[in-house]
């Protein structure tokens, strides 16, 4: 997605060979015009899949999920990482280990909002090692719903989350795929493929 790649090139900051900071439009301040375009793109890619719910994980998945759900005309649900005062009964939970933070979070949704008749599209901001996406897939399975696919705003293709999901036969649609963050530079997978085909 060209608009997203441009935004990453202009505003993304490479913090290390593994971490890209996008606080100015996705992880802290949010660009609503870009989120709308992202929502439109995900909706187009999954339009014919009969989706009834979009599912994400708080907090940075919320903005792109909401715009996708708006376009598809369905509700979205965000799994919680922290205990909620009101979300106490009929919980479905899963454990998610973060390699980046080296901690495990229990994520939870209510049975009330995702059930056996749902076809679920999972959306998240980053795909790194895939732990968050696998945790969300586990919630969908425990809810006896069907996971239709996974939409990712930024996939770091040099980490193995994408491979783990695709090897399970899951449709993964990533709007930007980063091949490398080496030498302080963002290199997109698409650029490499383009260079190879035009060489
Ligand atoms: P995984 O789920 O793919 O295994 O990823 P990992 O444990 O490595 O990531 C944990 C958190 O770090 C997630 O956010 C994820 O989105 C974020 N993250 C991973 N790699 C990057 C990166 O290169 N840049 C940025 N900006 N974030 C990254 P989170 O803790 O759930 O945060 P939030 O949703 O509350 O903002």
Tab-separated table of C-alpha atoms and ligand atoms in Angstrom:
chain	number	residue	atom	x	y	z
A	1	UNK	CA	0.000	0.000	0.000
A	2	UNK	CA	1.800	3.052	-1.341
A	3	UNK	CA	0.362	5.671	1.010
A	4	UNK	CA	1.449	3.621	4.026
A	5	UNK	CA	4.936	3.005	2.639
A	6	UNK	CA	5.357	6.741	2.028
A	7	UNK	CA	4.242	7.500	5.566
A	8	UNK	CA	6.703	4.945	6.978
A	9	UNK	CA	9.528	6.387	4.853
A	10	UNK	CA	8.736	9.949	5.897
A	11	UNK	CA	7.818	9.495	9.558
A	12	UNK	CA	9.089	6.092	10.700
A	13	UNK	CA	12.202	5.993	12.863
A	14	UNK	CA	14.458	2.950	12.874
A	15	UNK	CA	15.308	2.399	16.528
A	16	UNK	CA	17.349	-0.771	16.011
A	17	UNK	CA	17.683	-3.620	13.507
A	18	UNK	CA	14.449	-5.027	14.959
A	19	UNK	CA	12.285	-2.097	15.930
A	20	UNK	CA	10.551	0.584	13.878
A	21	UNK	CA	9.004	3.520	15.709
A	22	UNK	CA	5.767	4.792	14.187
A	23	UNK	CA	4.443	6.805	17.108
A	24	UNK	CA	3.547	9.773	14.956
A	25	UNK	CA	0.766	8.026	13.008
A	26	UNK	CA	-0.033	4.565	14.452
A	27	UNK	CA	1.178	3.750	17.975
A	28	UNK	CA	0.605	6.995	19.865
A	29	UNK	CA	-0.609	9.876	17.708
A	30	UNK	CA	-2.964	8.450	15.079
A	31	UNK	CA	-3.483	9.715	11.511
A	32	UNK	CA	-7.223	9.266	10.864
A	33	UNK	CA	-6.968	9.808	7.094
A	34	UNK	CA	-4.374	7.063	6.853
A	35	UNK	CA	-6.494	4.825	9.136
A	36	UNK	CA	-9.455	5.329	6.822
A	37	UNK	CA	-7.356	4.318	3.801
A	38	UNK	CA	-6.064	1.289	5.721
A	39	UNK	CA	-9.619	0.305	6.666
A	40	UNK	CA	-10.726	0.620	3.029
A	41	UNK	CA	-7.817	-1.533	1.862
A	42	UNK	CA	-8.464	-4.318	4.402
A	43	UNK	CA	-12.181	-4.223	3.640
A	44	UNK	CA	-11.474	-4.567	-0.104
A	45	UNK	CA	-9.121	-7.500	0.463
A	46	UNK	CA	-11.616	-9.401	2.659
A	47	UNK	CA	-14.910	-8.103	1.251
A	48	UNK	CA	-16.198	-11.414	-0.128
A	49	UNK	CA	-15.394	-13.488	2.958
A	50	UNK	CA	-18.690	-13.062	4.794
A	51	UNK	CA	-17.060	-11.419	7.807
A	52	UNK	CA	-19.364	-10.754	10.754
A	53	UNK	CA	-16.823	-9.422	13.300
A	54	UNK	CA	-13.414	-7.778	13.291
A	55	UNK	CA	-11.187	-8.713	16.239
A	56	UNK	CA	-8.079	-6.927	17.467
A	57	UNK	CA	-5.941	-6.483	20.571
A	58	UNK	CA	-5.803	-3.240	22.496
A	59	UNK	CA	-4.448	-0.668	22.008
A	60	UNK	CA	-2.824	0.085	18.650
A	61	UNK	CA	-4.987	-2.369	16.722
A	62	UNK	CA	-8.112	-0.415	17.599
A	63	UNK	CA	-7.850	2.421	15.057
A	64	UNK	CA	-7.269	0.301	11.921
A	65	UNK	CA	-9.867	-2.243	13.104
A	66	UNK	CA	-12.513	0.359	13.626
A	67	UNK	CA	-12.056	1.796	10.132
A	68	UNK	CA	-12.126	-1.708	8.611
A	69	UNK	CA	-15.264	-2.631	10.526
A	70	UNK	CA	-16.920	0.635	9.537
A	71	UNK	CA	-16.263	-0.076	5.875
A	72	UNK	CA	-17.480	-3.705	6.155
A	73	UNK	CA	-20.541	-2.657	8.155
A	74	UNK	CA	-19.830	-5.005	11.083
A	75	UNK	CA	-18.837	-4.477	14.743
A	76	UNK	CA	-15.292	-4.836	15.969
A	77	UNK	CA	-14.175	-6.274	19.286
A	78	UNK	CA	-10.886	-5.506	21.002
A	79	UNK	CA	-9.409	-8.162	23.224
A	80	UNK	CA	-8.261	-6.725	26.536
A	81	UNK	CA	-4.817	-7.109	28.008
A	82	UNK	CA	-5.691	-5.609	31.357
A	83	UNK	CA	-8.405	-6.695	33.756
A	84	UNK	CA	-11.616	-4.761	33.311
A	85	UNK	CA	-14.027	-3.767	36.043
A	86	UNK	CA	-17.012	-4.830	33.937
A	87	UNK	CA	-15.600	-7.629	31.789
A	88	UNK	CA	-15.732	-10.366	34.395
A	89	UNK	CA	-18.207	-13.073	33.345
A	90	UNK	CA	-18.155	-15.525	30.435
A	91	UNK	CA	-14.599	-14.712	29.522
A	92	UNK	CA	-12.516	-16.500	26.925
A	93	UNK	CA	-8.794	-16.095	27.605
A	94	UNK	CA	-5.455	-16.888	26.052
A	95	UNK	CA	-1.826	-16.359	27.043
A	96	UNK	CA	0.348	-14.186	24.797
A	97	UNK	CA	4.098	-14.075	25.249
A	98	UNK	CA	5.882	-10.970	23.955
A	99	UNK	CA	9.459	-11.612	22.804
A	100	UNK	CA	10.019	-7.857	22.626
A	101	UNK	CA	8.916	-7.213	26.190
A	102	UNK	CA	9.720	-10.678	27.580
A	103	UNK	CA	6.445	-10.873	29.438
A	104	UNK	CA	3.236	-12.891	29.203
A	105	UNK	CA	-0.156	-11.218	29.068
A	106	UNK	CA	-3.531	-12.832	29.498
A	107	UNK	CA	-5.820	-11.536	26.764
A	108	UNK	CA	-9.588	-11.779	27.072
A	109	UNK	CA	-12.863	-11.328	25.217
A	110	UNK	CA	-16.436	-11.898	26.316
A	111	UNK	CA	-18.366	-14.895	24.931
A	112	UNK	CA	-21.229	-12.461	24.456
A	113	UNK	CA	-19.615	-10.797	21.449
A	114	UNK	CA	-17.955	-13.601	19.496
A	115	UNK	CA	-19.655	-16.963	19.115
A	116	UNK	CA	-20.144	-20.017	16.891
A	117	UNK	CA	-22.013	-18.121	14.162
A	118	UNK	CA	-19.208	-15.574	13.646
A	119	UNK	CA	-16.729	-15.303	10.794
A	120	UNK	CA	-13.883	-13.267	12.199
A	121	UNK	CA	-11.243	-11.066	10.596
A	122	UNK	CA	-8.261	-10.467	12.895
A	123	UNK	CA	-6.460	-7.127	12.519
A	124	UNK	CA	-3.287	-5.932	14.232
A	125	UNK	CA	-0.806	-3.096	13.858
A	126	UNK	CA	2.449	-5.098	13.787
A	127	UNK	CA	3.335	-8.671	12.966
A	128	UNK	CA	6.680	-9.650	14.473
A	129	UNK	CA	6.878	-13.117	16.018
A	130	UNK	CA	3.166	-13.703	15.597
A	131	UNK	CA	2.386	-14.300	19.257
A	132	UNK	CA	-0.413	-11.723	19.404
A	133	UNK	CA	-2.050	-13.018	16.203
A	134	UNK	CA	-1.782	-16.626	17.427
A	135	UNK	CA	-3.360	-15.588	20.748
A	136	UNK	CA	-6.241	-13.918	18.900
A	137	UNK	CA	-6.674	-17.018	16.707
A	138	UNK	CA	-6.801	-19.096	19.884
A	139	UNK	CA	-9.598	-16.864	21.249
A	140	UNK	CA	-11.569	-17.300	18.006
A	141	UNK	CA	-11.137	-21.060	18.180
A	142	UNK	CA	-12.206	-21.166	21.842
A	143	UNK	CA	-15.286	-19.099	20.923
A	144	UNK	CA	-16.041	-21.794	18.295
A	145	UNK	CA	-16.094	-19.088	15.645
A	146	UNK	CA	-14.281	-19.206	12.307
A	147	UNK	CA	-11.136	-17.170	11.633
A	148	UNK	CA	-11.332	-15.959	8.050
A	149	UNK	CA	-7.968	-14.229	7.852
A	150	UNK	CA	-5.472	-11.874	9.407
A	151	UNK	CA	-4.884	-8.259	8.324
A	152	UNK	CA	-1.640	-6.630	9.417
A	153	UNK	CA	-0.687	-2.989	8.979
A	154	UNK	CA	3.111	-3.517	9.163
A	155	UNK	CA	4.697	-6.949	8.861
A	156	UNK	CA	8.358	-7.370	9.706
A	157	UNK	CA	9.090	-10.139	7.220
A	158	UNK	CA	12.509	-10.811	8.733
A	159	UNK	CA	10.780	-12.163	11.849
A	160	UNK	CA	8.870	-15.406	11.612
A	161	UNK	CA	5.283	-14.488	12.551
A	162	UNK	CA	4.121	-14.324	8.914
A	163	UNK	CA	5.617	-17.718	8.156
A	164	UNK	CA	4.012	-19.298	11.249
A	165	UNK	CA	0.554	-18.063	10.259
A	166	UNK	CA	0.813	-18.791	6.516
A	167	UNK	CA	2.139	-22.299	7.258
A	168	UNK	CA	-1.144	-22.936	9.077
A	169	UNK	CA	-2.995	-22.043	5.864
A	170	UNK	CA	-4.239	-18.712	7.192
A	171	UNK	CA	-4.769	-15.873	4.715
A	172	UNK	CA	-2.480	-13.077	5.907
A	173	UNK	CA	-2.743	-9.677	4.223
A	174	UNK	CA	-0.037	-7.196	5.213
A	175	UNK	CA	-0.240	-3.645	3.912
A	176	UNK	CA	3.496	-3.002	4.300
A	177	UNK	CA	6.094	-5.741	4.447
A	178	UNK	CA	9.471	-4.759	5.818
A	179	UNK	CA	12.342	-6.923	4.683
A	180	UNK	CA	15.039	-5.227	6.721
A	181	UNK	CA	15.764	-2.405	9.140
A	182	UNK	CA	19.514	-2.737	8.769
A	183	UNK	CA	21.834	0.277	8.567
A	184	UNK	CA	19.091	2.519	9.929
A	185	UNK	CA	17.082	2.122	6.717
A	186	UNK	CA	13.628	0.701	6.032
A	187	UNK	CA	13.702	-1.692	3.115
A	188	UNK	CA	10.343	-2.964	1.902
A	189	UNK	CA	9.903	-6.469	0.494
A	190	UNK	CA	8.058	-5.035	-2.497
A	191	UNK	CA	11.095	-2.863	-3.395
A	192	UNK	CA	13.347	-5.914	-3.437
A	193	UNK	CA	10.862	-7.884	-5.547
A	194	UNK	CA	10.563	-4.914	-7.930
A	195	UNK	CA	14.363	-4.572	-8.188
A	196	UNK	CA	14.629	-8.314	-8.927
A	197	UNK	CA	11.972	-8.290	-11.641
A	198	UNK	CA	13.289	-5.133	-13.347
A	199	UNK	CA	16.989	-6.167	-13.180
B	1	LIG	P1	4.292	-10.552	18.221
B	1	LIG	O1	2.957	-10.373	18.852
B	1	LIG	O2	4.220	-10.496	16.703
B	1	LIG	O3	4.989	-11.802	18.682
B	1	LIG	O4	5.179	-9.323	18.611
B	1	LIG	P2	6.017	-8.933	19.901
B	1	LIG	O5	5.650	-9.775	21.058
B	1	LIG	O6	7.427	-8.905	19.448
B	1	LIG	O7	5.440	-7.466	20.099
B	1	LIG	C1	4.895	-6.968	21.274
B	1	LIG	C2	4.423	-5.550	21.091
B	1	LIG	O8	5.388	-4.799	20.348
B	1	LIG	C3	3.147	-5.383	20.316
B	1	LIG	O9	2.543	-4.182	20.709
B	1	LIG	C4	3.644	-5.205	18.868
B	1	LIG	O10	2.681	-4.592	18.059
B	1	LIG	C5	4.809	-4.315	19.131
B	1	LIG	N1	5.868	-4.355	18.125
B	1	LIG	C6	6.583	-5.426	17.689
B	1	LIG	N2	7.538	-5.005	16.844
B	1	LIG	C7	7.408	-3.663	16.719
B	1	LIG	C8	8.112	-2.665	15.978
B	1	LIG	O11	9.076	-2.901	15.241
B	1	LIG	N3	7.678	-1.389	16.135
B	1	LIG	C9	6.628	-1.047	16.942
B	1	LIG	N4	6.283	0.238	16.989
B	1	LIG	N5	5.948	-1.961	17.662
B	1	LIG	C10	6.347	-3.258	17.534
B	1	LIG	P3	1.770	-3.952	22.065
B	1	LIG	O12	2.647	-4.140	23.238
B	1	LIG	O13	0.566	-4.839	22.015
B	1	LIG	O14	1.437	-2.435	21.972
B	1	LIG	P4	0.102	-1.604	21.775
B	1	LIG	O15	-0.795	-2.352	20.824
B	1	LIG	O16	-0.530	-1.507	23.141
B	1	LIG	O17	0.551	-0.310	21.199
